[in-house]
Coordinates of C-alpha atoms in Angstrom, one line a residue:
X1 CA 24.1 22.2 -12.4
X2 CA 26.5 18.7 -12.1
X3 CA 28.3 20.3 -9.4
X4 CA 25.3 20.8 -6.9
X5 CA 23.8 17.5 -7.2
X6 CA 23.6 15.2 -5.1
X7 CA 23.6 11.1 -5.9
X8 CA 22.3 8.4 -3.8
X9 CA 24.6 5.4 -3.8
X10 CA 21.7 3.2 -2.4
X11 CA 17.5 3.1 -2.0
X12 CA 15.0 1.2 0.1
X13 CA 12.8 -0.9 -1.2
X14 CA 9.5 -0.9 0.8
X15 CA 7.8 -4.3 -0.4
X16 CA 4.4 -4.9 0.7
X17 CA 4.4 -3.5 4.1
X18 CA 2.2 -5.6 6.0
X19 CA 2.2 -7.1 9.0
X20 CA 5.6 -9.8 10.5
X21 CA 3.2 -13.1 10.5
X22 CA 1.5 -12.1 7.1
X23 CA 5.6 -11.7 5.6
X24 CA 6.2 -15.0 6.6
X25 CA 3.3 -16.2 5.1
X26 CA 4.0 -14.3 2.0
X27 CA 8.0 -15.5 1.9
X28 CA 6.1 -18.8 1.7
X29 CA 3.9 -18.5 -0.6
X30 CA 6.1 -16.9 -3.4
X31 CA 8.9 -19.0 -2.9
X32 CA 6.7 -22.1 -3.5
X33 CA 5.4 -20.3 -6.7
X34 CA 9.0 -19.2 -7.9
X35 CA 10.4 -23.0 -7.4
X36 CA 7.4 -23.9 -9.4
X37 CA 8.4 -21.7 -11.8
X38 CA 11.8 -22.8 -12.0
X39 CA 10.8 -26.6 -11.9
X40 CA 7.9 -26.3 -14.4
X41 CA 9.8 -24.3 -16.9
X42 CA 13.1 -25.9 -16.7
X43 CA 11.7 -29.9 -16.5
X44 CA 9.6 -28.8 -20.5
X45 CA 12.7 -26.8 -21.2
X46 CA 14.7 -30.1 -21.0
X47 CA 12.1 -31.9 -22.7
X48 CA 12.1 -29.7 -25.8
X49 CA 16.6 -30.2 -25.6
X50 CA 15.7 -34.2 -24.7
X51 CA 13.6 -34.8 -27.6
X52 CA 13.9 -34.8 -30.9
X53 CA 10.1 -35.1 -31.7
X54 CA 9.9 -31.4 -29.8
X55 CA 12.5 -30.0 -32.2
X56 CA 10.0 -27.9 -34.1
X57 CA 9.9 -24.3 -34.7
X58 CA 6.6 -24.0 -32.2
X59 CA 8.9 -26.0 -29.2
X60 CA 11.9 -23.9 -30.6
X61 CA 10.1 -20.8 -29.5
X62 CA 8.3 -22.0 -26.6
X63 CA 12.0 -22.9 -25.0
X64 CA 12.7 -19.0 -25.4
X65 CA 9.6 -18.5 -23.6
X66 CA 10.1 -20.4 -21.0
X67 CA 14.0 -19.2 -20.7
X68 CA 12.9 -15.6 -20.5
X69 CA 10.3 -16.8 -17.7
X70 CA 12.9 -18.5 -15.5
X71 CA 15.2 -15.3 -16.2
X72 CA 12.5 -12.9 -15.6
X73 CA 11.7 -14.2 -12.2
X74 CA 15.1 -14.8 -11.4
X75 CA 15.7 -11.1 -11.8
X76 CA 12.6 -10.0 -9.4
X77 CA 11.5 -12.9 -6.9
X78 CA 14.8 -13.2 -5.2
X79 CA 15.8 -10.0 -3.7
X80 CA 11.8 -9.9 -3.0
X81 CA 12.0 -12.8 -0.9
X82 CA 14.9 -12.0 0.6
X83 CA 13.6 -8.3 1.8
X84 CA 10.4 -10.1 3.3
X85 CA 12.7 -12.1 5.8
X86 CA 15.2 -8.8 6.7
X87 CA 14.7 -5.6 8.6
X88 CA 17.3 -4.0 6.5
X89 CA 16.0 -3.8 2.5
X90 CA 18.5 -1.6 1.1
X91 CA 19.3 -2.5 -2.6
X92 CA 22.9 -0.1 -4.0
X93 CA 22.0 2.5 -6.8
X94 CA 23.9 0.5 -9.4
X95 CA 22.3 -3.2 -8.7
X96 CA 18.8 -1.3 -9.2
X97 CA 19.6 0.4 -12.4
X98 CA 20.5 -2.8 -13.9
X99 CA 17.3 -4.8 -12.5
X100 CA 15.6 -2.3 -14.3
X101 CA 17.1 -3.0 -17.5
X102 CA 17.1 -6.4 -17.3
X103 CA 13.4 -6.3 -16.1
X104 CA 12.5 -4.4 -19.3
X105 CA 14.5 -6.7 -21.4
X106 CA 12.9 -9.6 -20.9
X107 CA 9.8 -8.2 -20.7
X108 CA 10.3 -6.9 -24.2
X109 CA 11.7 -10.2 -25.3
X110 CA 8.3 -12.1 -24.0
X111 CA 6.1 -9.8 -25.5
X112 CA 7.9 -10.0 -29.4
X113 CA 8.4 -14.2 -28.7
X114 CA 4.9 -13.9 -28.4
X115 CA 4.0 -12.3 -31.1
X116 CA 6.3 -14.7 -32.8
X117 CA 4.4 -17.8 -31.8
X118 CA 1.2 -16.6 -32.4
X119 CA 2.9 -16.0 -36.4
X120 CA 3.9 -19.3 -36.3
X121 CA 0.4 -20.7 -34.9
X122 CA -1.1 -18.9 -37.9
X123 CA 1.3 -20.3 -40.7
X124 CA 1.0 -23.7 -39.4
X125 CA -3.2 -23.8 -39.5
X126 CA -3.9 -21.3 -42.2
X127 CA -1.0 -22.4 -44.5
X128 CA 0.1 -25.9 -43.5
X129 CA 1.1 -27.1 -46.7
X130 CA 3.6 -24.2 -46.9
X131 CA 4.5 -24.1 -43.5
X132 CA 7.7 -25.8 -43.5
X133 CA 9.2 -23.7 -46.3
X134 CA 7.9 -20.3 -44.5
X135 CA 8.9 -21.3 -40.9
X136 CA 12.7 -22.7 -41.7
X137 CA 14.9 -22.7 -39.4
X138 CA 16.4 -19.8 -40.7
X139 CA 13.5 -17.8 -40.4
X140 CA 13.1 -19.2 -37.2
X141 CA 16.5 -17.9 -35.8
X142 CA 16.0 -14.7 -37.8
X143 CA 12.9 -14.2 -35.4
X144 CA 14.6 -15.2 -32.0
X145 CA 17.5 -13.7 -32.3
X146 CA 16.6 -10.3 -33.4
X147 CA 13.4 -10.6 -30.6
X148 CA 16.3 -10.4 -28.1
X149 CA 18.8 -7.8 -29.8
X150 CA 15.9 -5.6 -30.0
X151 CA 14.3 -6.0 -27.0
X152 CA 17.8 -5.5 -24.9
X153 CA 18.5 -2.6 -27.3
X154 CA 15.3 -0.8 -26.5
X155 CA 15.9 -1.8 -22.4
X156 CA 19.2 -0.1 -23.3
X157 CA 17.1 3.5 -24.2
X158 CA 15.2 3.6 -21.2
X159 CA 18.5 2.7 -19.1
X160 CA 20.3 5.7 -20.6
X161 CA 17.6 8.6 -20.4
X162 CA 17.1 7.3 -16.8
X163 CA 20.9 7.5 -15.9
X164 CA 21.1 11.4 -17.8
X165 CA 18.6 12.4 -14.8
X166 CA 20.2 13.9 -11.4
X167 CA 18.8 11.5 -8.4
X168 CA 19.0 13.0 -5.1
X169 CA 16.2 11.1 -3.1
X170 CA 13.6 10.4 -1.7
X171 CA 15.9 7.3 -0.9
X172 CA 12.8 5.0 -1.0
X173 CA 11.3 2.7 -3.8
X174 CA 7.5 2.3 -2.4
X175 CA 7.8 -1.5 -4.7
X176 CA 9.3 -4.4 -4.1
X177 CA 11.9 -4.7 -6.9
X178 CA 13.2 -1.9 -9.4
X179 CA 10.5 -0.9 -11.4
X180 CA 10.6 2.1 -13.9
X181 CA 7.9 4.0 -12.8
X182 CA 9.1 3.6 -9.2
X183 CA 13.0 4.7 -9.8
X184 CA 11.9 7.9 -11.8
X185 CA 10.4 8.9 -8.8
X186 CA 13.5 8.9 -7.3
X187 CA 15.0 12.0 -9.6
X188 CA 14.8 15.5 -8.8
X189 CA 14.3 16.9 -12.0
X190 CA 11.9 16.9 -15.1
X191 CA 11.4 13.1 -16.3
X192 CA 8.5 13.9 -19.0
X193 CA 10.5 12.6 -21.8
X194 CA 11.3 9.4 -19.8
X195 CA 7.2 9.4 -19.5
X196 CA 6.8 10.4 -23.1
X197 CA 9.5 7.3 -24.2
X198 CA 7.9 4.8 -22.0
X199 CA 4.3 5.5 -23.4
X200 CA 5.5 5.2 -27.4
X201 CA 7.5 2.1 -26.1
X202 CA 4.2 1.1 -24.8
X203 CA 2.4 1.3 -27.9
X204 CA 5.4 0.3 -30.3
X205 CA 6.0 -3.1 -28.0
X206 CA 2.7 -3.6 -26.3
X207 CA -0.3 -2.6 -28.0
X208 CA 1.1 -2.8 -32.0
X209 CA 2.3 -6.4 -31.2
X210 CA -1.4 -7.2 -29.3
X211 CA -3.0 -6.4 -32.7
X212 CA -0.7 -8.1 -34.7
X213 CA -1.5 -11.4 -32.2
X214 CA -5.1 -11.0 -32.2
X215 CA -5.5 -10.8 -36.0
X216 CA -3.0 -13.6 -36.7
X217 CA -5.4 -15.4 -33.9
X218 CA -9.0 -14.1 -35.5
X219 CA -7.4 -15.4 -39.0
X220 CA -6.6 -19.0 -37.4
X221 CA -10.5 -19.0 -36.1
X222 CA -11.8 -18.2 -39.2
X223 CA -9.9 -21.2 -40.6
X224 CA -10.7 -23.8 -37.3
X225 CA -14.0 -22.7 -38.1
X226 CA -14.0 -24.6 -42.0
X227 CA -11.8 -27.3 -40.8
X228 CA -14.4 -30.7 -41.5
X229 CA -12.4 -33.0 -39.7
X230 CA -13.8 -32.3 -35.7
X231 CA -10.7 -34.0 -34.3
X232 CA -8.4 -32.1 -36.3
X233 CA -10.8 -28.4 -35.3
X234 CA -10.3 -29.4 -31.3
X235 CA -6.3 -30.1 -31.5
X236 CA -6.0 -26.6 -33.5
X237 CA -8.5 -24.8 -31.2
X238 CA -6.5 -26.3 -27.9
X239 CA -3.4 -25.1 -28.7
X240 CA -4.4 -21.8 -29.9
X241 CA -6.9 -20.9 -26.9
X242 CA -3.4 -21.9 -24.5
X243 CA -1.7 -19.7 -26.2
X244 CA -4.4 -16.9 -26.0
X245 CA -4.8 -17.5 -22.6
X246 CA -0.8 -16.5 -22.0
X247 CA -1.2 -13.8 -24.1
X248 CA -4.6 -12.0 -22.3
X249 CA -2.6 -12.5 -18.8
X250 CA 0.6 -10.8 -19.8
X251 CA -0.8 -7.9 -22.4
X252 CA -3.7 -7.4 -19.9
X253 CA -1.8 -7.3 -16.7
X254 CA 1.3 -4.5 -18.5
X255 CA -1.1 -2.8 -20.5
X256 CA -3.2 -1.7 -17.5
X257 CA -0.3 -1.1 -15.4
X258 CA 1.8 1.2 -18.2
X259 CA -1.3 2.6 -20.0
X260 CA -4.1 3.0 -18.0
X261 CA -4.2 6.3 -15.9
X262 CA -2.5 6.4 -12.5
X263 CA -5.8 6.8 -11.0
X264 CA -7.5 4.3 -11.4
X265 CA -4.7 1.6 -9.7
X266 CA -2.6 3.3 -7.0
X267 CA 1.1 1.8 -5.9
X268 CA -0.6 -1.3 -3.9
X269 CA -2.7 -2.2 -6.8
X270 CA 0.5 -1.6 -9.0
X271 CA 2.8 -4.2 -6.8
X272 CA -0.3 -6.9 -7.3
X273 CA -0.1 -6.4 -11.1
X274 CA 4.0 -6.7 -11.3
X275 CA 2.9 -10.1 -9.3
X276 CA 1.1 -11.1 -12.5
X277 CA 3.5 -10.6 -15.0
X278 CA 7.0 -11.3 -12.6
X279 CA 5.9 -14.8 -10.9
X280 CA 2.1 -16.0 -11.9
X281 CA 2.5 -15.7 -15.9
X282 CA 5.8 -17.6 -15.4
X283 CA 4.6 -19.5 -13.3
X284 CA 1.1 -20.4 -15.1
X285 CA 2.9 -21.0 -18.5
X286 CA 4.4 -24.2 -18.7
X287 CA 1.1 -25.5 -17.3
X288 CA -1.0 -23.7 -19.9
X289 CA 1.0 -24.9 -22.3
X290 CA 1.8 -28.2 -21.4
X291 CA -1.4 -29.5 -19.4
X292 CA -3.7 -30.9 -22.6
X293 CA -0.1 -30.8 -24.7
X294 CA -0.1 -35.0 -26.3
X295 CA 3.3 -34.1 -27.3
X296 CA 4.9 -32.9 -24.4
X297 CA 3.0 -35.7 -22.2
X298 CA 4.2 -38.3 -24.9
X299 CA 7.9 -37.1 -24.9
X300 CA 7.9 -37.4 -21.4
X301 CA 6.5 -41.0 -21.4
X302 CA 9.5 -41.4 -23.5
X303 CA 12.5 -40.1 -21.9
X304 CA 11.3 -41.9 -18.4
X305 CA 11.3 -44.7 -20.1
X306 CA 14.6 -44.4 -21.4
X307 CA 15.5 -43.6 -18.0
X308 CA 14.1 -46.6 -16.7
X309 CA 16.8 -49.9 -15.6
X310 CA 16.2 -52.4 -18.4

């Protein structure tokens, strides 16, 4: 069979497909959001380095967040923008293979980090007196560091059971990066076991880790619920209702594009919910977290001061 296939070298990407005047609006528009991201996530990134009243394990895994963020988008937005400004949006075979694996490896990285935080949200309300022995740094790096392994290592699977299948065209990707679904339309042969793998990785990274966040999350309410002092109830409920808002706006967003059937959102609708989860979540996060954070505003009171000429 190896002998009568035929490879593409490179593919199309198709974008949006709308209108000259409405590209340039759109090349605008999601460059201003992607140096947002960059800015905002970068400028609390050097906060949490900056200060050493952020050096906690909640900062420590917000600054993987917000590194997988800036990495996510840095693997999408980019060619995006540059394909709204050209005539010519041909991306080579091998570049897109390895978008798609870095695309699903940070993706699985945000969703475990996550999961992560909202364990961490729950030792530090529901067991604060314990809290520093059962969130040591240790622990800590444990988590991050095997969040990442993992999450490249199950990339790695996808990448691999894509790259056994024969592509011989169409030669167009009807999205405007590398996405999974998109490239397995590209092969000329049977790709249910890639459909089969994608839908238990699905469950395994999206839907088991959702549950594990929203019980660790229904425990913490439980106990902000007996908390007496009401000062102490509104710091622990603002943190934790950021948090859930990050989490409804990237589980939502990938669970409707990767489990819900293909009916019911057709390739335009698919290319506004990659938006979501490739520039507005990373985008929207630092603010989330940071906009009613005391800490974050007080630490950066403190490094422009220390900035400032005495």
């Amino acid at each position: 069979m190896r002998t009568n296939q035929t490879w593409i070298s490179e593919v199309n990407l198709l974008g949006f497909q709308v209108d000259p005047e409405l590209e340039y609006f759109l090349f605008g528009l999601f460059s201003l959001f992607y140096a947002f991201t960059l800015m905002g996530n970068g400028a609390i990134l050097g906060l949490i380095c900056l200060d050493p009243k952020l050096h906690t394990p909640m900062y420590f895994f917000l600054s993987h967040l917000y590194v997988v963020d800036m990495s996510y988008a840095s693997n999408n937005v980019p060619k995006m923008l540059a394909n709204l400004l050209s005539m010519k949006r041909i991306i080579l075979f091998a570049p897109c293979i390895m978008q798609t694996f870095l695309y699903l490896a940070f993706a699985h990285t945000e969703c475990l980090v996550l999961v992560v935080m909202s364990y961490d949200r729950y030792v530090a309300i529901c067991h604060p007196l314990h809290y520093t022995v059962i969130m040591n740094w240790r622990v800590c790096t444990t988590l991050a560091v095997t969040a990442w392994i993992f999450s490249f290592l199950l990339a790695l699977v996808h990448i691999v059971l894509i790259l056994r299948l024969p592509f011989c065209g169409p030669h167009e990707i009807n999205h405007f990066f590398c996405e999974i679904l998109s490239v397995l339309k590209l092969a000329c042969a049977d790709t249910r076991l890639n459909q089969v793998v994608i839908f238990a990785a699905c469950v395994f990274i999206l839907v088991g880790p959702l549950c594990l966040v929203l019980v660790s999350y229904t425990r913490i309410l439980i106990t902000i619920l007996k908390i007496q002092s009401g000062e102490g109830r509104k710091k622990a409920f603002s943190t934790c209702s950021s948090h859930l808002c990050v989490v409804g706006l990237f589980f939502g967003s990938a669970i409707v594009m990767y489990m819900a059937p293909k009916s019911s959102h057709p390739e335009e609708q698919q290319k506004i919910l990659s938006l979501f989860y490739s520039l507005f979540n990373p985008m929207l996060n630092p603010l989330i977290y940071s906009l009613r954070n005391t800490e974050v505003k007080g630490a950066l009171r403190r490094v422009l001061c220390k900035e400032r000429p005495t």
